[in-house]
């Protein structure tokens, strides 16, 4: 037991303690050997000679199963046999320190366990033996293994990270990963422990970066995230974002951080910013109100024009709906817009009235389009302010309406006036007609007056003349007759020859007497007086009276009925009628060889008198007027226009009819009928 | 038959007419002439057997109808005639209608008609 003394070998020490202070440490020894975590064994002649209770607990084999029966090879994992042998050899050759004292064993239950062995040579029962202790490190090993795995994992993670990782201490990079190097374009060994960190920073941001590092090292800030402009090895500029944090590395303060190359992002962001800026400029430059709203028309963006037109600050609009802002004139607009957007995704130039924030009504041409942006639906709205033109339009419409009303009023008024005028006109026309009739009557009366005056004076005159002529005629006639008698009473003279001359005298006297007689008839004073008249005589009288006017070439054809009865009539007036008509015929015949045919006949109870000539006739236009008073186609002085009118009136007074027919250029025929028996109305 | 005894009075203010009447009618009848109504009336006084009286119509102071009117008052049994250059006028018509005169004859003389009238009424 002398061999047991304190040495650097802990097991030996324990044995030495036990050897020298057996009495003192027997309890201790016992506690160790009975410690379930520590197994104690003695190996001699390749067989276990002693195993403690701890051994049994670790290996699962009992004392009886082990001692003098098992050897190390029975328990060691075959893969570890060589390393055990190497360990044993080292120990045997006196090497004390060795790290390779870990082995795997196979427990009785078949499970593997990790053990650490500390063996030592001893004398046991006078023979060399190995005494050792065995500690179950299975659990510890598992932990170590996990740590080792984790370390590998993290290292791999860091090494292969797409994020640059760095560690700075004492103003030097103590670690950088591959990506960090890639970002800055260096090799790892060009950075670690060599490169001054500020060299990776662009001059613009050197101060900022230095400041941040200082702040973190001073503990003023824990972790810091910021961006700076970096400088690559090739002097090109990059943008990086770092997230650095302070840590203790090897007992001293250090900064560890990750770094991302945000150059692309930055450029994209700049471009975006630029385009946003442009967008903003455009938006605010647009003369029309523009807004972007969500689906419920809640404002998200409005431009300056929008604010100007709606008289509202941007901040007061955003987040609110037109409805909440009391912009809507009528609620139906809102639902209509929603419906249209829903159906067609857009609205084009829709006329819309909205109130602005000052309560003024504005008219717009409203357009909107639905668009999708970042998973949400937006509506882009544009407004064209047409208030002024709308007002103008409305005013125009109002004016037009007023005008229409005015025009209508005026028209109504005019119509009324017109109606009144028409009525007055009708009245006037009626009065005019009455006046015309009166005038006509007056004319007729006047003509009759003129005529009767004329006739009266002519009657007086011709009566006087007739008397004065008739007396001398009587002298001639009487004288002639007396001569004739004388000649007859005193023969011897040539009575025959004298008779011829006397006849000539008598003829002259007779003819003269006829003319005077006709004149008398024509101008009979008492117009109303009816006497028994022979129409044939009247016609003859008239022919006689007009004889001087009748051209010698004109043929007078008389078809006078020999049985024509006398009628009671005003002889003078009938003379007047026949004279007028025959005189017209004479004038119509003019210069060519003409015919005037006078015919009388009886038809039932009336006499028909027909006076036909082959003169120039009467045109259709004229024929209706020939009975009108003062209507004449004759040269001034040739006719008064009264002849046929007076004739018409005279025949009417006699209850007869007078008709005129004519073929222009061919003939004219006047037919007069007169009742044979005088009607009692006269 | 001899009509010489039948006395006829003719009144006219024209002497020529009186002359011619006497020359033409006087061959058959005893014709007395007067140059005015007054003279005619005197002749009728002195010759009450005058059967037929012919008178001109238009005469100064007393016309034919006036004369006949006066004459007929005294000598109702005689036939009176007007012989005139006028066509029939109202005075003559009225005289005929009143039965004052038997007929109105015209100048210039129609001898046939005058003789027929005389023969008819004698």
Short mmCIF file of N, CA, C and O in Angstrom, two decimals, chain A residues 471-531:
data_model
loop_
_atom_site.label_atom_id
_atom_site.label_comp_id
_atom_site.label_asym_id
_atom_site.label_seq_id
_atom_site.Cartn_x
_atom_site.Cartn_y
_atom_site.Cartn_z
N UNK A 471 -144.46 118.12 -137.88
CA UNK A 471 -145.25 119.15 -138.57
C UNK A 471 -144.72 119.46 -139.95
O UNK A 471 -145.46 119.36 -140.93
N UNK A 472 -143.35 119.75 -140.03
CA UNK A 472 -142.86 119.96 -141.39
C UNK A 472 -143.02 118.73 -142.27
O UNK A 472 -143.29 118.82 -143.46
N UNK A 473 -142.82 117.56 -141.62
CA UNK A 473 -143.02 116.33 -142.39
C UNK A 473 -144.45 116.27 -142.93
O UNK A 473 -144.71 115.83 -144.04
N UNK A 474 -145.34 116.72 -142.08
CA UNK A 474 -146.75 116.74 -142.48
C UNK A 474 -146.97 117.66 -143.69
O UNK A 474 -147.73 117.35 -144.59
N UNK A 475 -146.18 118.77 -143.67
CA UNK A 475 -146.25 119.68 -144.82
C UNK A 475 -145.84 118.93 -146.07
O UNK A 475 -146.53 118.96 -147.10
N UNK A 476 -144.65 118.24 -145.93
CA UNK A 476 -144.12 117.56 -147.11
C UNK A 476 -145.10 116.49 -147.58
O UNK A 476 -145.47 116.39 -148.74
N UNK A 477 -145.48 115.68 -146.59
CA UNK A 477 -146.37 114.57 -146.87
C UNK A 477 -147.69 115.05 -147.49
O UNK A 477 -148.14 114.57 -148.55
N UNK A 478 -148.22 116.04 -146.75
CA UNK A 478 -149.52 116.59 -147.22
C UNK A 478 -149.35 117.21 -148.61
O UNK A 478 -150.18 117.00 -149.51
N UNK A 479 -148.25 117.98 -148.73
CA UNK A 479 -147.98 118.64 -149.99
C UNK A 479 -147.87 117.61 -151.11
O UNK A 479 -148.43 117.76 -152.20
N UNK A 480 -147.16 116.56 -150.84
CA UNK A 480 -146.94 115.52 -151.82
C UNK A 480 -148.26 114.87 -152.23
O UNK A 480 -148.53 114.66 -153.42
N UNK A 481 -149.05 114.59 -151.18
CA UNK A 481 -150.36 113.97 -151.45
C UNK A 481 -151.24 114.94 -152.27
O UNK A 481 -151.95 114.51 -153.17
N UNK A 482 -151.12 116.19 -151.88
CA UNK A 482 -151.94 117.19 -152.58
C UNK A 482 -151.52 117.28 -154.05
O UNK A 482 -152.37 117.35 -154.95
N UNK A 483 -150.20 117.22 -154.28
CA UNK A 483 -149.69 117.26 -155.66
C UNK A 483 -150.19 116.05 -156.43
O UNK A 483 -150.63 116.12 -157.55
N UNK A 484 -150.09 114.90 -155.71
CA UNK A 484 -150.51 113.66 -156.34
C UNK A 484 -151.99 113.78 -156.76
O UNK A 484 -152.37 113.44 -157.90
N UNK A 485 -152.80 114.30 -155.83
CA UNK A 485 -154.22 114.48 -156.13
C UNK A 485 -154.40 115.45 -157.30
O UNK A 485 -155.22 115.22 -158.19
N UNK A 486 -153.62 116.53 -157.24
CA UNK A 486 -153.71 117.55 -158.29
C UNK A 486 -153.40 116.97 -159.65
O UNK A 486 -154.11 117.19 -160.61
N UNK A 487 -152.31 116.13 -159.64
CA UNK A 487 -151.90 115.55 -160.91
C UNK A 487 -152.97 114.58 -161.42
O UNK A 487 -153.24 114.49 -162.61
N UNK A 488 -153.56 113.88 -160.47
CA UNK A 488 -154.59 112.92 -160.87
C UNK A 488 -155.82 113.67 -161.42
O UNK A 488 -156.48 113.22 -162.37
N UNK A 489 -156.11 114.80 -160.80
CA UNK A 489 -157.30 115.55 -161.21
C UNK A 489 -157.04 116.32 -162.53
O UNK A 489 -157.96 116.68 -163.24
N UNK A 490 -155.76 116.57 -162.80
CA UNK A 490 -155.45 117.33 -164.02
C UNK A 490 -154.58 116.49 -164.93
O UNK A 490 -153.35 116.64 -164.99
N UNK A 491 -155.21 115.56 -165.69
CA UNK A 491 -154.42 114.68 -166.56
C UNK A 491 -153.76 115.50 -167.67
O UNK A 491 -154.11 116.62 -167.92
N UNK A 492 -152.90 114.90 -168.33
CA UNK A 492 -152.12 115.61 -169.35
C UNK A 492 -150.65 115.62 -168.98
O UNK A 492 -149.78 115.49 -169.81
N UNK A 493 -150.48 115.77 -167.80
CA UNK A 493 -149.09 115.68 -167.32
C UNK A 493 -148.70 114.21 -167.19
O UNK A 493 -149.55 113.32 -167.11
N UNK A 494 -147.41 113.99 -167.17
CA UNK A 494 -146.95 112.60 -167.02
C UNK A 494 -147.04 112.18 -165.58
O UNK A 494 -146.13 112.35 -164.79
N UNK A 495 -148.22 111.66 -165.25
CA UNK A 495 -148.47 111.29 -163.89
C UNK A 495 -147.55 110.16 -163.43
O UNK A 495 -147.11 110.12 -162.28
N UNK A 496 -147.27 109.30 -164.36
CA UNK A 496 -146.44 108.13 -164.00
C UNK A 496 -145.07 108.58 -163.52
O UNK A 496 -144.58 108.15 -162.49
N UNK A 497 -144.48 109.48 -164.34
CA UNK A 497 -143.14 109.93 -163.97
C UNK A 497 -143.18 110.71 -162.67
O UNK A 497 -142.36 110.50 -161.78
N UNK A 498 -144.23 111.58 -162.55
CA UNK A 498 -144.36 112.39 -161.34
C UNK A 498 -144.58 111.50 -160.12
O UNK A 498 -144.07 111.75 -159.03
N UNK A 499 -145.35 110.43 -160.36
CA UNK A 499 -145.67 109.51 -159.27
C UNK A 499 -144.37 108.94 -158.66
O UNK A 499 -144.24 108.82 -157.46
N UNK A 500 -143.40 108.61 -159.51
CA UNK A 500 -142.11 108.08 -159.05
C UNK A 500 -141.45 109.07 -158.08
O UNK A 500 -140.99 108.69 -157.01
N UNK A 501 -141.45 110.34 -158.46
CA UNK A 501 -140.82 111.36 -157.59
C UNK A 501 -141.61 111.55 -156.31
O UNK A 501 -141.06 111.70 -155.23
N UNK A 502 -142.96 111.50 -156.51
CA UNK A 502 -143.80 111.66 -155.30
C UNK A 502 -143.58 110.51 -154.34
O UNK A 502 -143.50 110.68 -153.14
N UNK A 503 -143.42 109.32 -154.95
CA UNK A 503 -143.13 108.17 -154.09
C UNK A 503 -141.83 108.36 -153.30
O UNK A 503 -141.73 108.01 -152.13
N UNK A 504 -140.83 108.91 -153.99
CA UNK A 504 -139.55 109.16 -153.34
C UNK A 504 -139.75 110.10 -152.16
O UNK A 504 -139.23 109.86 -151.06
N UNK A 505 -140.61 111.15 -152.39
CA UNK A 505 -140.88 112.09 -151.30
C UNK A 505 -141.58 111.37 -150.17
O UNK A 505 -141.20 111.49 -149.00
N UNK A 506 -142.59 110.58 -150.56
CA UNK A 506 -143.35 109.87 -149.52
C UNK A 506 -142.46 108.92 -148.73
O UNK A 506 -142.54 108.81 -147.51
N UNK A 507 -141.57 108.22 -149.47
CA UNK A 507 -140.65 107.29 -148.79
C UNK A 507 -139.81 108.03 -147.78
O UNK A 507 -139.66 107.62 -146.64
N UNK A 508 -139.25 109.18 -148.24
CA UNK A 508 -138.43 110.00 -147.34
C UNK A 508 -139.23 110.43 -146.14
O UNK A 508 -138.75 110.36 -145.00
N UNK A 509 -140.47 110.85 -146.38
CA UNK A 509 -141.29 111.30 -145.26
C UNK A 509 -141.57 110.14 -144.30
O UNK A 509 -141.43 110.27 -143.09
N UNK A 510 -141.93 109.00 -144.90
CA UNK A 510 -142.23 107.86 -144.04
C UNK A 510 -141.05 107.47 -143.17
O UNK A 510 -141.16 107.18 -141.98
N UNK A 511 -139.86 107.39 -143.86
CA UNK A 511 -138.68 106.99 -143.12
C UNK A 511 -138.40 107.97 -141.99
O UNK A 511 -138.13 107.58 -140.85
N UNK A 512 -138.47 109.26 -142.33
CA UNK A 512 -138.23 110.29 -141.31
C UNK A 512 -139.24 110.15 -140.18
O UNK A 512 -138.89 110.20 -139.00
N UNK A 513 -140.46 109.89 -140.58
CA UNK A 513 -141.51 109.75 -139.57
C UNK A 513 -141.23 108.55 -138.66
O UNK A 513 -141.40 108.60 -137.45
N UNK A 514 -140.72 107.45 -139.29
CA UNK A 514 -140.37 106.27 -138.48
C UNK A 514 -139.32 106.60 -137.43
O UNK A 514 -139.42 106.21 -136.27
N UNK A 515 -138.27 107.31 -137.87
CA UNK A 515 -137.18 107.66 -136.94
C UNK A 515 -137.73 108.47 -135.79
O UNK A 515 -137.47 108.18 -134.62
N UNK A 516 -138.55 109.44 -136.15
CA UNK A 516 -139.10 110.29 -135.10
C UNK A 516 -139.98 109.47 -134.18
O UNK A 516 -139.91 109.60 -132.96
N UNK A 517 -140.73 108.56 -134.79
CA UNK A 517 -141.60 107.71 -133.99
C UNK A 517 -140.77 106.85 -133.03
O UNK A 517 -141.09 106.71 -131.85
N UNK A 518 -139.69 106.29 -133.57
CA UNK A 518 -138.82 105.46 -132.73
C UNK A 518 -138.26 106.25 -131.57
O UNK A 518 -138.23 105.79 -130.42
N UNK A 519 -137.80 107.45 -131.90
CA UNK A 519 -137.27 108.32 -130.85
C UNK A 519 -138.30 108.52 -129.78
O UNK A 519 -138.00 108.46 -128.59
N UNK A 520 -139.50 108.72 -130.21
CA UNK A 520 -140.58 108.91 -129.26
C UNK A 520 -140.76 107.69 -128.37
O UNK A 520 -140.89 107.80 -127.17
N UNK A 521 -140.73 106.54 -129.02
CA UNK A 521 -140.88 105.30 -128.25
C UNK A 521 -139.78 105.14 -127.22
O UNK A 521 -140.00 104.76 -126.09
N UNK A 522 -138.58 105.42 -127.72
CA UNK A 522 -137.41 105.25 -126.88
C UNK A 522 -137.50 106.10 -125.64
O UNK A 522 -137.04 105.74 -124.58
N UNK A 523 -138.06 107.24 -125.80
CA UNK A 523 -137.98 108.19 -124.71
C UNK A 523 -139.30 108.40 -124.03
O UNK A 523 -139.56 109.45 -123.48
N UNK A 524 -140.10 107.34 -124.03
CA UNK A 524 -141.41 107.56 -123.42
C UNK A 524 -141.24 107.99 -121.99
O UNK A 524 -140.46 107.45 -121.23
N UNK A 525 -141.96 108.93 -121.66
CA UNK A 525 -141.73 109.62 -120.41
C UNK A 525 -142.09 108.74 -119.21
O UNK A 525 -141.34 108.60 -118.27
N UNK A 526 -143.25 108.16 -119.25
CA UNK A 526 -143.69 107.39 -118.09
C UNK A 526 -143.17 105.96 -118.18
O UNK A 526 -143.71 105.10 -118.86
N UNK A 527 -142.08 105.75 -117.41
CA UNK A 527 -141.41 104.45 -117.48
C UNK A 527 -142.25 103.31 -116.94
O UNK A 527 -142.15 102.19 -117.39
N UNK A 528 -143.02 103.62 -115.92
CA UNK A 528 -143.74 102.55 -115.26
C UNK A 528 -144.99 102.13 -116.03
O UNK A 528 -145.60 101.14 -115.73
N UNK A 529 -145.26 102.87 -117.01
CA UNK A 529 -146.50 102.58 -117.71
C UNK A 529 -146.39 101.37 -118.60
O UNK A 529 -145.42 101.19 -119.32
N UNK A 530 -147.34 100.47 -118.48
CA UNK A 530 -147.35 99.28 -119.32
C UNK A 530 -148.40 99.44 -120.40
O UNK A 530 -149.53 99.88 -120.12
N UNK A 531 -148.02 99.14 -121.60
CA UNK A 531 -149.00 99.17 -122.68
C UNK A 531 -148.88 97.86 -123.45
O UNK A 531 -147.91 97.10 -123.24
#
